[in-house]
Amino acid sequence: MTKSIMLVGVGGQGTILAAKLLTVALMDAGYDVKMSEIHGMSQRGGSVSSQVRYGKEVHSPVIEEGGADILVAFEKMEAMRWLNYLNPKGKVVVNNWEIKSMPIVTGKVDYPAGIIEELGAKVPTTSIDAAKLATELGNSKVMNVILLGATVKSMGLDTLDWERIIKENVKPALAELNIKALKLGMAQV
Amino acid sequence: MKKLLTGDEAVARGAWEAGVKYASAYPGTPSTEILENLALYKGDILAEWATNEKVAMEAVIGASMVGARTICSQKHVGLNVAADPMFTFAYTGPLGGMVIVTADEPGQHSSQNEQDNRNYARHAKIPMVEPSTAQESKDMVKVAMEISEEYNTPVLFRMTTRVCHSKGIVECGERTEVGVKPYVKDIKKNIPVPAMSRVQRVQVEARTEKLKVYSENTPLNFAEMNSDEIGVIASGVCFNYAKEVFGDSASYLKLGFTYPMPTGKIKEFCSKVKKVYVIEENDPWIEEQVRLLGFECFGKNLFPFNGEMTPDVIRKSVYGKPCDTIETDGSKVVDRPPTLCAGCPHRGFFYEIGKKKNVVIAGDIGCYALAFTEPYNATDWSNCMGSSTGTGHGAQQVFNMLEGDAKKRVVAVHGDSTFFHTAMNGLVNIAYNRSNTITVILDNRITGMTGHQENPVSGYTLQGLETPEIEIAGVVKAMGFKNVMQVDPNDLTAMKYAIDWALANEAEPSVIITRWPCVLKKFSAQDKAEFPEAFKSKSVIDQDKCIGCKSCIKTGCPALSYDAAAKKVSIIRDQCVGCGVCIQTCPPKIQAISKETK
């Protein structure tokens, strides 16, 4: 049975690295894996998604509407934007973090209130203060790996050899920090 | 050896394994990473960024004609630029194998149109292959090289965004060194003057007949029989989408070699199933062939003619609804259009030009294409790479026929890489035909939108070799422009002065060159020497002084944030790079924004 993980966020948040670590680990564990993402214009502060699918034999590299087993939102409004891709029996991991888009920056509209509550009312939702946790670890950029930790725990993939995967795919100077971040993320679920 | 590769990476790998010696391209999403990855095979392959797709195609044709295996890659619209040499090389043909990659964009994730470049295969009379996966992307490059050499033809290699940018597991092989075939002058083959190309024309038709036989026999076109009820004919990523939806409940005719089409295989397949679905993105390329052969099928009468044919789209078309989804009312989602980055050197220009009345802005392709949006509302139109100067000139000539308010000044805007791509041709036209069009070249020292590729201003080649910068100001002056001014776009006073200076000269054309590196660029030694203070500080807003006038917000900087309740603007410290543009927009009496003191 093919499983689908949808990582969404705002260009520049590190969804691509998180998806890369995930796919490498899944291939390492013997799964067939496909991953799809869009590069180019949307990266300039736009809404982005990285889609990871794994199983015995994966056909489509993209997740269809209603097809994701888990929706991982690196920014909370993005969870709402992509919610129609989640299977109604799926779950959400959401970063309790706001990035204002241009209509909000200019004061035309307000950032929507009550997102986490609405998500929680619809599907099992784990809200994580990844920014706060990352700052506590000493580097705000590891927010993405904290969220990856929560994702792999939620999908029962926490037993894969993550320390080795991170050491093999992250700059040596940052490996320990990323391992800590991953474990911290796992502990949030 | 198994590797996780994108389709683009797999094409590069396949080209390396096939013994390719030379490659050239101009960047364009979603094809860019093909050449970037070819460049990693240093020593085996010489990979070069060309100034545009036509030049890339010509360079690769030259390399092929003297015996090397070669590959060029471009996005779909890039092939329009390169079409001229391709059509005639289809007659004269290669010596070393030549593959032309077209990366199409169903769904238009990063493109101005959705053209289906499969049509080029029939139009140029060259064979075409279409991979569905990363593994096929690698394997089919090798097959395409063999077809190219055996049938004396360039081969069109049609990919789409999802094939280019999706990763899959690829079983990799080793490189087969094929060397360079000895070049022998052969004017009957290589010179298409009418007397000879009339002969070549006939040879091309004979070649197509042979390729029809190949198409029937190649394992790239195969049937997978599971059911006699439903049969699906598909190529490219659509095959994977169809399998996702129908699984083993349908039979499949999977087409990997799609021009010329395997008519025998199609007839046989259609005869064996009761209902035929042709699933393809964009044009009814396969469908028309099926209908020509006399078979009824479900194609564009059922599936959309535009966009991607993802599993949910197929499901909606065939079954009337997608999988179950969670109901949302959309009230908690605000648009998130792409924006110019914090610190983008294009900001200063668009902030100032946006304030001008009676000015029409001819845009171009690049990050600055985003300047039509709020809060700049600057650009009036855009078309294709390099078009700003051509369209700008034509518009200016017509405005000059008018009087009063109807008469407007045209400002043509493009970037450094776009200048060398084809915008410079339009500049020559402005100089030659003497319109008073104003041209603004936003030189950010790199090809930005596609992810930072070297170009003639950046001082380096794709191979990392230093190369003299071709100075835009010098080129423009050599064209005959007398009024050329270079400014720092982050200095709003200088930017405004330059725009006013150009507008004031109603008799002659002017060129303004803004020069400041892209905020995301990895600075070269030259950049560090030229811009020692760039992005070294941050700006801060004194909350006691801010009166909430939102002057700074009009710069459209994503590092600024307006708090409606407090009526104050603040700076998101993590995002600010201290370009200083917002500081200059704060009213002189207020001066709430300043450089952070350490």
PDB file of N, CA, C and O in Angstrom, chain A residues 10 31 34-37 39 41 44 53 59-62 64-66 75 77-78 81 83-84 88 99-102 105-106 108 112-113 118 122, chain B residues 4 33 110 162 165-167 169 240-241 243-244 312 315-316 324-325 327-328 332-336 338-339 374 448-449 550 556 560-562:
ATOM      1  N   VAL A  10       6.334  27.781   2.881  1.00  0.00           N
ATOM      2  CA  VAL A  10       6.606  28.971   2.095  1.00  0.00           C
ATOM      3  C   VAL A  10       8.030  28.842   1.563  1.00  0.00           C
ATOM      4  O   VAL A  10       8.910  28.349   2.273  1.00  0.00           O
ATOM      5  N   TYR A  31      12.233   0.760   0.424  1.00  0.00           N
ATOM      6  CA  TYR A  31      10.972   1.123  -0.239  1.00  0.00           C
ATOM      7  C   TYR A  31      11.225   1.635  -1.654  1.00  0.00           C
ATOM      8  O   TYR A  31      12.287   2.188  -1.932  1.00  0.00           O
ATOM      9  N   LYS A  34       9.011   7.875  -4.602  1.00  0.00           N
ATOM     10  CA  LYS A  34       8.991   8.954  -5.583  1.00  0.00           C
ATOM     11  C   LYS A  34       8.741  10.265  -4.853  1.00  0.00           C
ATOM     12  O   LYS A  34       8.031  10.296  -3.841  1.00  0.00           O
ATOM     13  N   MET A  35       9.330  11.314  -5.359  1.00  0.00           N
ATOM     14  CA  MET A  35       9.179  12.618  -4.721  1.00  0.00           C
ATOM     15  C   MET A  35       8.973  13.659  -5.805  1.00  0.00           C
ATOM     16  O   MET A  35       9.586  13.572  -6.859  1.00  0.00           O
ATOM     17  N   SER A  36       8.088  14.583  -5.545  1.00  0.00           N
ATOM     18  CA  SER A  36       7.829  15.607  -6.550  1.00  0.00           C
ATOM     19  C   SER A  36       7.778  16.976  -5.900  1.00  0.00           C
ATOM     20  O   SER A  36       7.250  17.133  -4.803  1.00  0.00           O
ATOM     21  N   GLU A  37       8.350  17.935  -6.570  1.00  0.00           N
ATOM     22  CA  GLU A  37       8.262  19.306  -6.082  1.00  0.00           C
ATOM     23  C   GLU A  37       8.346  20.247  -7.274  1.00  0.00           C
ATOM     24  O   GLU A  37       8.734  19.849  -8.361  1.00  0.00           O
ATOM     25  N   HIS A  39       9.933  23.731  -8.736  1.00  0.00           N
ATOM     26  CA  HIS A  39      10.975  24.753  -8.561  1.00  0.00           C
ATOM     27  C   HIS A  39      10.568  25.975  -9.373  1.00  0.00           C
ATOM     28  O   HIS A  39       9.661  25.928 -10.159  1.00  0.00           O
ATOM     29  N   MET A  41       9.446  29.879 -10.158  1.00  0.00           N
ATOM     30  CA  MET A  41       8.840  31.120  -9.742  1.00  0.00           C
ATOM     31  C   MET A  41       8.248  31.075  -8.339  1.00  0.00           C
ATOM     32  O   MET A  41       8.404  32.002  -7.560  1.00  0.00           O
ATOM     33  N   ARG A  44       9.907  32.187  -4.865  1.00  0.00           N
ATOM     34  CA  ARG A  44      10.127  33.549  -4.393  1.00  0.00           C
ATOM     35  C   ARG A  44       9.054  33.965  -3.396  1.00  0.00           C
ATOM     36  O   ARG A  44       8.199  34.774  -3.697  1.00  0.00           O
ATOM     37  N   ARG A  53       6.096   9.896  -1.811  1.00  0.00           N
ATOM     38  CA  ARG A  53       5.257   8.703  -1.822  1.00  0.00           C
ATOM     39  C   ARG A  53       6.160   7.472  -1.741  1.00  0.00           C
ATOM     40  O   ARG A  53       7.191   7.409  -2.382  1.00  0.00           O
ATOM     41  N   HIS A  59       3.484   4.467  -8.373  1.00  0.00           N
ATOM     42  CA  HIS A  59       3.251   4.919  -9.745  1.00  0.00           C
ATOM     43  C   HIS A  59       3.377   6.444  -9.845  1.00  0.00           C
ATOM     44  O   HIS A  59       4.362   6.965 -10.313  1.00  0.00           O
ATOM     45  N   SER A  60       2.346   7.137  -9.384  1.00  0.00           N
ATOM     46  CA  SER A  60       2.328   8.599  -9.555  1.00  0.00           C
ATOM     47  C   SER A  60       3.324   9.284  -8.618  1.00  0.00           C
ATOM     48  O   SER A  60       3.360   8.989  -7.425  1.00  0.00           O
ATOM     49  N   PRO A  61       4.114  10.224  -9.146  1.00  0.00           N
ATOM     50  CA  PRO A  61       5.006  10.979  -8.254  1.00  0.00           C
ATOM     51  C   PRO A  61       4.272  12.087  -7.497  1.00  0.00           C
ATOM     52  O   PRO A  61       4.831  12.670  -6.583  1.00  0.00           O
ATOM     53  N   VAL A  62       3.031  12.379  -7.891  1.00  0.00           N
ATOM     54  CA  VAL A  62       2.296  13.437  -7.185  1.00  0.00           C
ATOM     55  C   VAL A  62       1.130  12.841  -6.389  1.00  0.00           C
ATOM     56  O   VAL A  62       0.571  11.804  -6.736  1.00  0.00           O
ATOM     57  N   GLU A  64      -2.641  13.000  -5.051  1.00  0.00           N
ATOM     58  CA  GLU A  64      -3.877  13.577  -5.561  1.00  0.00           C
ATOM     59  C   GLU A  64      -4.706  14.166  -4.419  1.00  0.00           C
ATOM     60  O   GLU A  64      -4.451  13.903  -3.247  1.00  0.00           O
ATOM     61  N   GLU A  65      -5.704  14.959  -4.758  1.00  0.00           N
ATOM     62  CA  GLU A  65      -6.612  15.521  -3.763  1.00  0.00           C
ATOM     63  C   GLU A  65      -7.202  14.387  -2.938  1.00  0.00           C
ATOM     64  O   GLU A  65      -7.648  13.384  -3.485  1.00  0.00           O
ATOM     65  N   GLY A  66      -7.193  14.574  -1.624  1.00  0.00           N
ATOM     66  CA  GLY A  66      -7.719  13.540  -0.737  1.00  0.00           C
ATOM     67  C   GLY A  66      -6.801  12.349  -0.591  1.00  0.00           C
ATOM     68  O   GLY A  66      -7.196  11.324  -0.041  1.00  0.00           O
ATOM     69  N   GLU A  75       4.107  26.154   7.832  1.00  0.00           N
ATOM     70  CA  GLU A  75       3.513  27.459   8.133  1.00  0.00           C
ATOM     71  C   GLU A  75       2.023  27.208   8.232  1.00  0.00           C
ATOM     72  O   GLU A  75       1.470  26.464   7.412  1.00  0.00           O
ATOM     73  N   MET A  77      -0.983  28.789   7.861  1.00  0.00           N
ATOM     74  CA  MET A  77      -1.985  29.088   6.829  1.00  0.00           C
ATOM     75  C   MET A  77      -1.845  28.117   5.639  1.00  0.00           C
ATOM     76  O   MET A  77      -2.821  27.799   4.967  1.00  0.00           O
ATOM     77  N   GLU A  78      -0.621  27.647   5.413  1.00  0.00           N
ATOM     78  CA  GLU A  78      -0.408  26.698   4.317  1.00  0.00           C
ATOM     79  C   GLU A  78      -1.118  25.366   4.589  1.00  0.00           C
ATOM     80  O   GLU A  78      -1.496  24.655   3.656  1.00  0.00           O
ATOM     81  N   ARG A  81      -4.458  25.898   3.203  1.00  0.00           N
ATOM     82  CA  ARG A  81      -4.432  25.989   1.738  1.00  0.00           C
ATOM     83  C   ARG A  81      -4.411  24.597   1.090  1.00  0.00           C
ATOM     84  O   ARG A  81      -5.017  24.381   0.066  1.00  0.00           O
ATOM     85  N   LEU A  83      -5.260  21.645   2.604  1.00  0.00           N
ATOM     86  CA  LEU A  83      -6.009  20.644   3.368  1.00  0.00           C
ATOM     87  C   LEU A  83      -6.816  19.693   2.482  1.00  0.00           C
ATOM     88  O   LEU A  83      -7.052  18.544   2.847  1.00  0.00           O
ATOM     89  N   ASN A  84      -7.225  20.167   1.303  1.00  0.00           N
ATOM     90  CA  ASN A  84      -8.014  19.287   0.431  1.00  0.00           C
ATOM     91  C   ASN A  84      -7.168  18.126  -0.136  1.00  0.00           C
ATOM     92  O   ASN A  84      -7.707  17.201  -0.719  1.00  0.00           O
ATOM     93  N   PRO A  88      -9.426  12.288   4.428  1.00  0.00           N
ATOM     94  CA  PRO A  88     -10.196  12.629   5.631  1.00  0.00           C
ATOM     95  C   PRO A  88      -9.807  11.777   6.840  1.00  0.00           C
ATOM     96  O   PRO A  88     -10.054  12.170   7.984  1.00  0.00           O
ATOM     97  N   ILE A  99       3.798  33.221   8.577  1.00  0.00           N
ATOM     98  CA  ILE A  99       4.548  34.072   7.642  1.00  0.00           C
ATOM     99  C   ILE A  99       3.492  34.840   6.851  1.00  0.00           C
ATOM    100  O   ILE A  99       2.657  34.231   6.169  1.00  0.00           O
ATOM    101  N   LYS A 100       3.540  36.146   6.991  1.00  0.00           N
ATOM    102  CA  LYS A 100       2.513  36.963   6.331  1.00  0.00           C
ATOM    103  C   LYS A 100       2.769  37.030   4.831  1.00  0.00           C
ATOM    104  O   LYS A 100       3.904  37.237   4.410  1.00  0.00           O
ATOM    105  N   SER A 101       1.728  36.867   4.054  1.00  0.00           N
ATOM    106  CA  SER A 101       1.867  37.036   2.604  1.00  0.00           C
ATOM    107  C   SER A 101       1.618  38.513   2.272  1.00  0.00           C
ATOM    108  O   SER A 101       1.194  39.281   3.128  1.00  0.00           O
ATOM    109  N   MET A 102       1.920  38.887   1.025  1.00  0.00           N
ATOM    110  CA  MET A 102       1.921  40.320   0.683  1.00  0.00           C
ATOM    111  C   MET A 102       0.601  41.041   0.998  1.00  0.00           C
ATOM    112  O   MET A 102       0.629  42.149   1.537  1.00  0.00           O
ATOM    113  N   VAL A 105       0.920  41.717   4.629  1.00  0.00           N
ATOM    114  CA  VAL A 105       1.994  42.680   4.916  1.00  0.00           C
ATOM    115  C   VAL A 105       1.515  44.103   4.676  1.00  0.00           C
ATOM    116  O   VAL A 105       1.757  45.012   5.476  1.00  0.00           O
ATOM    117  N   THR A 106       0.794  44.286   3.570  1.00  0.00           N
ATOM    118  CA  THR A 106       0.368  45.642   3.224  1.00  0.00           C
ATOM    119  C   THR A 106      -0.847  46.111   4.037  1.00  0.00           C
ATOM    120  O   THR A 106      -1.280  47.242   3.897  1.00  0.00           O
ATOM    121  N   LYS A 108      -3.918  44.958   3.849  1.00  0.00           N
ATOM    122  CA  LYS A 108      -5.217  44.841   3.157  1.00  0.00           C
ATOM    123  C   LYS A 108      -6.142  43.856   3.851  1.00  0.00           C
ATOM    124  O   LYS A 108      -7.351  44.066   3.924  1.00  0.00           O
ATOM    125  N   PRO A 112      -5.452  35.144   8.992  1.00  0.00           N
ATOM    126  CA  PRO A 112      -6.639  34.451   9.520  1.00  0.00           C
ATOM    127  C   PRO A 112      -6.422  33.937  10.947  1.00  0.00           C
ATOM    128  O   PRO A 112      -5.369  33.370  11.243  1.00  0.00           O
ATOM    129  N   ALA A 113      -7.432  34.128  11.792  1.00  0.00           N
ATOM    130  CA  ALA A 113      -7.332  33.669  13.178  1.00  0.00           C
ATOM    131  C   ALA A 113      -7.919  32.266  13.304  1.00  0.00           C
ATOM    132  O   ALA A 113      -8.719  31.840  12.469  1.00  0.00           O
ATOM    133  N   GLU A 118      -9.367  25.226  14.022  1.00  0.00           N
ATOM    134  CA  GLU A 118     -10.190  24.673  12.943  1.00  0.00           C
ATOM    135  C   GLU A 118      -9.615  23.356  12.427  1.00  0.00           C
ATOM    136  O   GLU A 118     -10.359  22.412  12.149  1.00  0.00           O
ATOM    137  N   LYS A 122     -11.289  19.291  12.627  1.00  0.00           N
ATOM    138  CA  LYS A 122     -11.547  18.476  11.432  1.00  0.00           C
ATOM    139  C   LYS A 122     -10.769  17.161  11.427  1.00  0.00           C
ATOM    140  O   LYS A 122     -11.278  16.130  10.994  1.00  0.00           O
TER     141      LYS A 122
ATOM    142  N   LEU B   4      18.896   7.943  -6.061  1.00  0.00           N
ATOM    143  CA  LEU B   4      17.641   8.702  -6.127  1.00  0.00           C
ATOM    144  C   LEU B   4      17.894   9.932  -6.980  1.00  0.00           C
ATOM    145  O   LEU B   4      18.682  10.799  -6.607  1.00  0.00           O
ATOM    146  N   GLU B  33      18.287  22.089 -14.535  1.00  0.00           N
ATOM    147  CA  GLU B  33      19.172  21.180 -13.793  1.00  0.00           C
ATOM    148  C   GLU B  33      19.833  20.125 -14.683  1.00  0.00           C
ATOM    149  O   GLU B  33      20.765  19.458 -14.255  1.00  0.00           O
ATOM    150  N   SER B 110       5.738  27.649 -14.090  1.00  0.00           N
ATOM    151  CA  SER B 110       6.756  28.703 -14.166  1.00  0.00           C
ATOM    152  C   SER B 110       6.904  29.197 -15.598  1.00  0.00           C
ATOM    153  O   SER B 110       8.016  29.483 -16.025  1.00  0.00           O
ATOM    154  N   ARG B 162       6.788  17.317 -14.335  1.00  0.00           N
ATOM    155  CA  ARG B 162       6.762  16.248 -13.324  1.00  0.00           C
ATOM    156  C   ARG B 162       7.773  15.147 -13.602  1.00  0.00           C
ATOM    157  O   ARG B 162       8.150  14.414 -12.698  1.00  0.00           O
ATOM    158  N   HIS B 165      11.230  17.112 -12.551  1.00  0.00           N
ATOM    159  CA  HIS B 165      11.434  17.467 -11.144  1.00  0.00           C
ATOM    160  C   HIS B 165      10.967  16.416 -10.156  1.00  0.00           C
ATOM    161  O   HIS B 165      10.919  16.686  -8.959  1.00  0.00           O
ATOM    162  N   SER B 166      10.572  15.247 -10.626  1.00  0.00           N
ATOM    163  CA  SER B 166      10.231  14.175  -9.688  1.00  0.00           C
ATOM    164  C   SER B 166      11.435  13.266  -9.524  1.00  0.00           C
ATOM    165  O   SER B 166      12.131  12.970 -10.487  1.00  0.00           O
ATOM    166  N   LYS B 167      11.616  12.832  -8.276  1.00  0.00           N
ATOM    167  CA  LYS B 167      12.722  11.917  -8.005  1.00  0.00           C
ATOM    168  C   LYS B 167      12.226  10.484  -7.983  1.00  0.00           C
ATOM    169  O   LYS B 167      11.122  10.208  -7.521  1.00  0.00           O
ATOM    170  N   ILE B 169      13.959   6.121  -8.004  1.00  0.00           N
ATOM    171  CA  ILE B 169      15.161   5.299  -7.849  1.00  0.00           C
ATOM    172  C   ILE B 169      15.638   4.874  -9.240  1.00  0.00           C
ATOM    173  O   ILE B 169      14.866   4.366 -10.041  1.00  0.00           O
ATOM    174  N   ASN B 240       1.964   6.961 -15.596  1.00  0.00           N
ATOM    175  CA  ASN B 240       2.012   6.703 -14.153  1.00  0.00           C
ATOM    176  C   ASN B 240       0.715   7.141 -13.479  1.00  0.00           C
ATOM    177  O   ASN B 240       0.214   6.476 -12.576  1.00  0.00           O
ATOM    178  N   TYR B 241       0.192   8.280 -13.911  1.00  0.00           N
ATOM    179  CA  TYR B 241      -1.066   8.773 -13.348  1.00  0.00           C
ATOM    180  C   TYR B 241      -2.198   7.775 -13.628  1.00  0.00           C
ATOM    181  O   TYR B 241      -3.012   7.469 -12.758  1.00  0.00           O
ATOM    182  N   LYS B 243      -1.959   4.581 -14.217  1.00  0.00           N
ATOM    183  CA  LYS B 243      -1.763   3.364 -13.413  1.00  0.00           C
ATOM    184  C   LYS B 243      -2.232   3.570 -11.981  1.00  0.00           C
ATOM    185  O   LYS B 243      -2.755   2.662 -11.333  1.00  0.00           O
ATOM    186  N   GLU B 244      -2.034   4.776 -11.473  1.00  0.00           N
ATOM    187  CA  GLU B 244      -2.457   5.099 -10.112  1.00  0.00           C
ATOM    188  C   GLU B 244      -3.981   4.970  -9.986  1.00  0.00           C
ATOM    189  O   GLU B 244      -4.494   4.501  -8.986  1.00  0.00           O
ATOM    190  N   ASP B 312      -6.139  12.862  -9.645  1.00  0.00           N
ATOM    191  CA  ASP B 312      -7.445  13.433  -9.264  1.00  0.00           C
ATOM    192  C   ASP B 312      -8.199  13.966 -10.483  1.00  0.00           C
ATOM    193  O   ASP B 312      -9.422  13.854 -10.557  1.00  0.00           O
ATOM    194  N   ARG B 315      -9.600  10.967 -12.255  1.00  0.00           N
ATOM    195  CA  ARG B 315     -10.730  10.437 -11.478  1.00  0.00           C
ATOM    196  C   ARG B 315     -11.988  11.284 -11.685  1.00  0.00           C
ATOM    197  O   ARG B 315     -13.082  10.758 -11.891  1.00  0.00           O
ATOM    198  N   LYS B 316     -11.812  12.614 -11.642  1.00  0.00           N
ATOM    199  CA  LYS B 316     -12.975  13.502 -11.822  1.00  0.00           C
ATOM    200  C   LYS B 316     -13.572  13.322 -13.219  1.00  0.00           C
ATOM    201  O   LYS B 316     -14.789  13.321 -13.384  1.00  0.00           O
ATOM    202  N   ASP B 324     -12.441  11.201  -1.572  1.00  0.00           N
ATOM    203  CA  ASP B 324     -13.065  12.031  -0.529  1.00  0.00           C
ATOM    204  C   ASP B 324     -12.053  13.043  -0.009  1.00  0.00           C
ATOM    205  O   ASP B 324     -10.879  12.712   0.184  1.00  0.00           O
ATOM    206  N   THR B 325     -12.522  14.255   0.210  1.00  0.00           N
ATOM    207  CA  THR B 325     -11.640  15.291   0.747  1.00  0.00           C
ATOM    208  C   THR B 325     -12.298  15.946   1.950  1.00  0.00           C
ATOM    209  O   THR B 325     -13.486  15.740   2.207  1.00  0.00           O
ATOM    210  N   GLU B 327     -13.824  19.064   3.824  1.00  0.00           N
ATOM    211  CA  GLU B 327     -14.501  20.304   3.422  1.00  0.00           C
ATOM    212  C   GLU B 327     -13.856  21.515   4.105  1.00  0.00           C
ATOM    213  O   GLU B 327     -13.643  21.506   5.310  1.00  0.00           O
ATOM    214  N   THR B 328     -13.535  22.516   3.324  1.00  0.00           N
ATOM    215  CA  THR B 328     -13.099  23.789   3.919  1.00  0.00           C
ATOM    216  C   THR B 328     -13.777  24.913   3.147  1.00  0.00           C
ATOM    217  O   THR B 328     -14.090  24.772   1.968  1.00  0.00           O
ATOM    218  N   LYS B 332      -9.980  30.816   5.697  1.00  0.00           N
ATOM    219  CA  LYS B 332      -8.744  30.946   6.475  1.00  0.00           C
ATOM    220  C   LYS B 332      -7.496  30.882   5.588  1.00  0.00           C
ATOM    221  O   LYS B 332      -6.408  30.542   6.041  1.00  0.00           O
ATOM    222  N   VAL B 333      -7.693  31.182   4.314  1.00  0.00           N
ATOM    223  CA  VAL B 333      -6.554  31.159   3.386  1.00  0.00           C
ATOM    224  C   VAL B 333      -6.471  32.500   2.641  1.00  0.00           C
ATOM    225  O   VAL B 333      -7.444  32.941   2.045  1.00  0.00           O
ATOM    226  N   VAL B 334      -5.313  33.127   2.733  1.00  0.00           N
ATOM    227  CA  VAL B 334      -5.064  34.364   1.986  1.00  0.00           C
ATOM    228  C   VAL B 334      -4.057  34.030   0.885  1.00  0.00           C
ATOM    229  O   VAL B 334      -3.155  33.220   1.091  1.00  0.00           O
ATOM    230  N   ASP B 335      -4.226  34.638  -0.273  1.00  0.00           N
ATOM    231  CA  ASP B 335      -3.284  34.407  -1.378  1.00  0.00           C
ATOM    232  C   ASP B 335      -1.841  34.626  -0.930  1.00  0.00           C
ATOM    233  O   ASP B 335      -1.570  35.480  -0.099  1.00  0.00           O
ATOM    234  N   ARG B 336      -0.955  33.842  -1.541  1.00  0.00           N
ATOM    235  CA  ARG B 336       0.468  34.041  -1.243  1.00  0.00           C
ATOM    236  C   ARG B 336       1.220  34.123  -2.570  1.00  0.00           C
ATOM    237  O   ARG B 336       1.885  33.173  -2.978  1.00  0.00           O
ATOM    238  N   PRO B 338       4.072  34.952  -5.293  1.00  0.00           N
ATOM    239  CA  PRO B 338       5.513  35.127  -5.155  1.00  0.00           C
ATOM    240  C   PRO B 338       5.863  36.612  -5.143  1.00  0.00           C
ATOM    241  O   PRO B 338       5.162  37.428  -5.733  1.00  0.00           O
ATOM    242  N   THR B 339       6.915  36.975  -4.444  1.00  0.00           N
ATOM    243  CA  THR B 339       7.285  38.388  -4.296  1.00  0.00           C
ATOM    244  C   THR B 339       8.772  38.570  -4.577  1.00  0.00           C
ATOM    245  O   THR B 339       9.529  37.605  -4.582  1.00  0.00           O
ATOM    246  N   GLU B 374       0.809  44.196  -6.838  1.00  0.00           N
ATOM    247  CA  GLU B 374       0.855  45.111  -5.714  1.00  0.00           C
ATOM    248  C   GLU B 374       2.197  44.936  -5.000  1.00  0.00           C
ATOM    249  O   GLU B 374       2.682  43.815  -4.931  1.00  0.00           O
ATOM    250  N   GLY B 448      18.917  35.062 -12.281  1.00  0.00           N
ATOM    251  CA  GLY B 448      18.314  34.895 -10.957  1.00  0.00           C
ATOM    252  C   GLY B 448      17.178  33.895 -10.862  1.00  0.00           C
ATOM    253  O   GLY B 448      17.239  32.927 -10.099  1.00  0.00           O
ATOM    254  N   MET B 449      16.127  34.107 -11.641  1.00  0.00           N
ATOM    255  CA  MET B 449      14.883  33.356 -11.477  1.00  0.00           C
ATOM    256  C   MET B 449      15.078  31.841 -11.529  1.00  0.00           C
ATOM    257  O   MET B 449      14.435  31.089 -10.821  1.00  0.00           O
ATOM    258  N   LYS B 550       2.711  53.878   6.420  1.00  0.00           N
ATOM    259  CA  LYS B 550       2.872  52.780   5.460  1.00  0.00           C
ATOM    260  C   LYS B 550       3.648  53.187   4.196  1.00  0.00           C
ATOM    261  O   LYS B 550       3.563  52.507   3.181  1.00  0.00           O
ATOM    262  N   GLY B 556       7.003  47.037  -0.965  1.00  0.00           N
ATOM    263  CA  GLY B 556       6.662  45.622  -1.174  1.00  0.00           C
ATOM    264  C   GLY B 556       7.685  44.670  -0.597  1.00  0.00           C
ATOM    265  O   GLY B 556       7.836  43.552  -1.075  1.00  0.00           O
ATOM    266  N   LEU B 560       8.971  43.583   5.866  1.00  0.00           N
ATOM    267  CA  LEU B 560       8.178  44.569   6.601  1.00  0.00           C
ATOM    268  C   LEU B 560       6.814  43.977   6.942  1.00  0.00           C
ATOM    269  O   LEU B 560       6.290  43.152   6.195  1.00  0.00           O
ATOM    270  N   SER B 561       6.277  44.419   8.055  1.00  0.00           N
ATOM    271  CA  SER B 561       4.986  43.895   8.463  1.00  0.00           C
ATOM    272  C   SER B 561       4.183  44.999   9.145  1.00  0.00           C
ATOM    273  O   SER B 561       4.695  45.675  10.048  1.00  0.00           O
ATOM    274  N   TYR B 562       2.947  45.178   8.705  1.00  0.00           N
ATOM    275  CA  TYR B 562       2.099  46.233   9.272  1.00  0.00           C
ATOM    276  C   TYR B 562       1.134  45.633  10.283  1.00  0.00           C
ATOM    277  O   TYR B 562       0.425  44.667   9.994  1.00  0.00           O
TER     278      TYR B 562
END
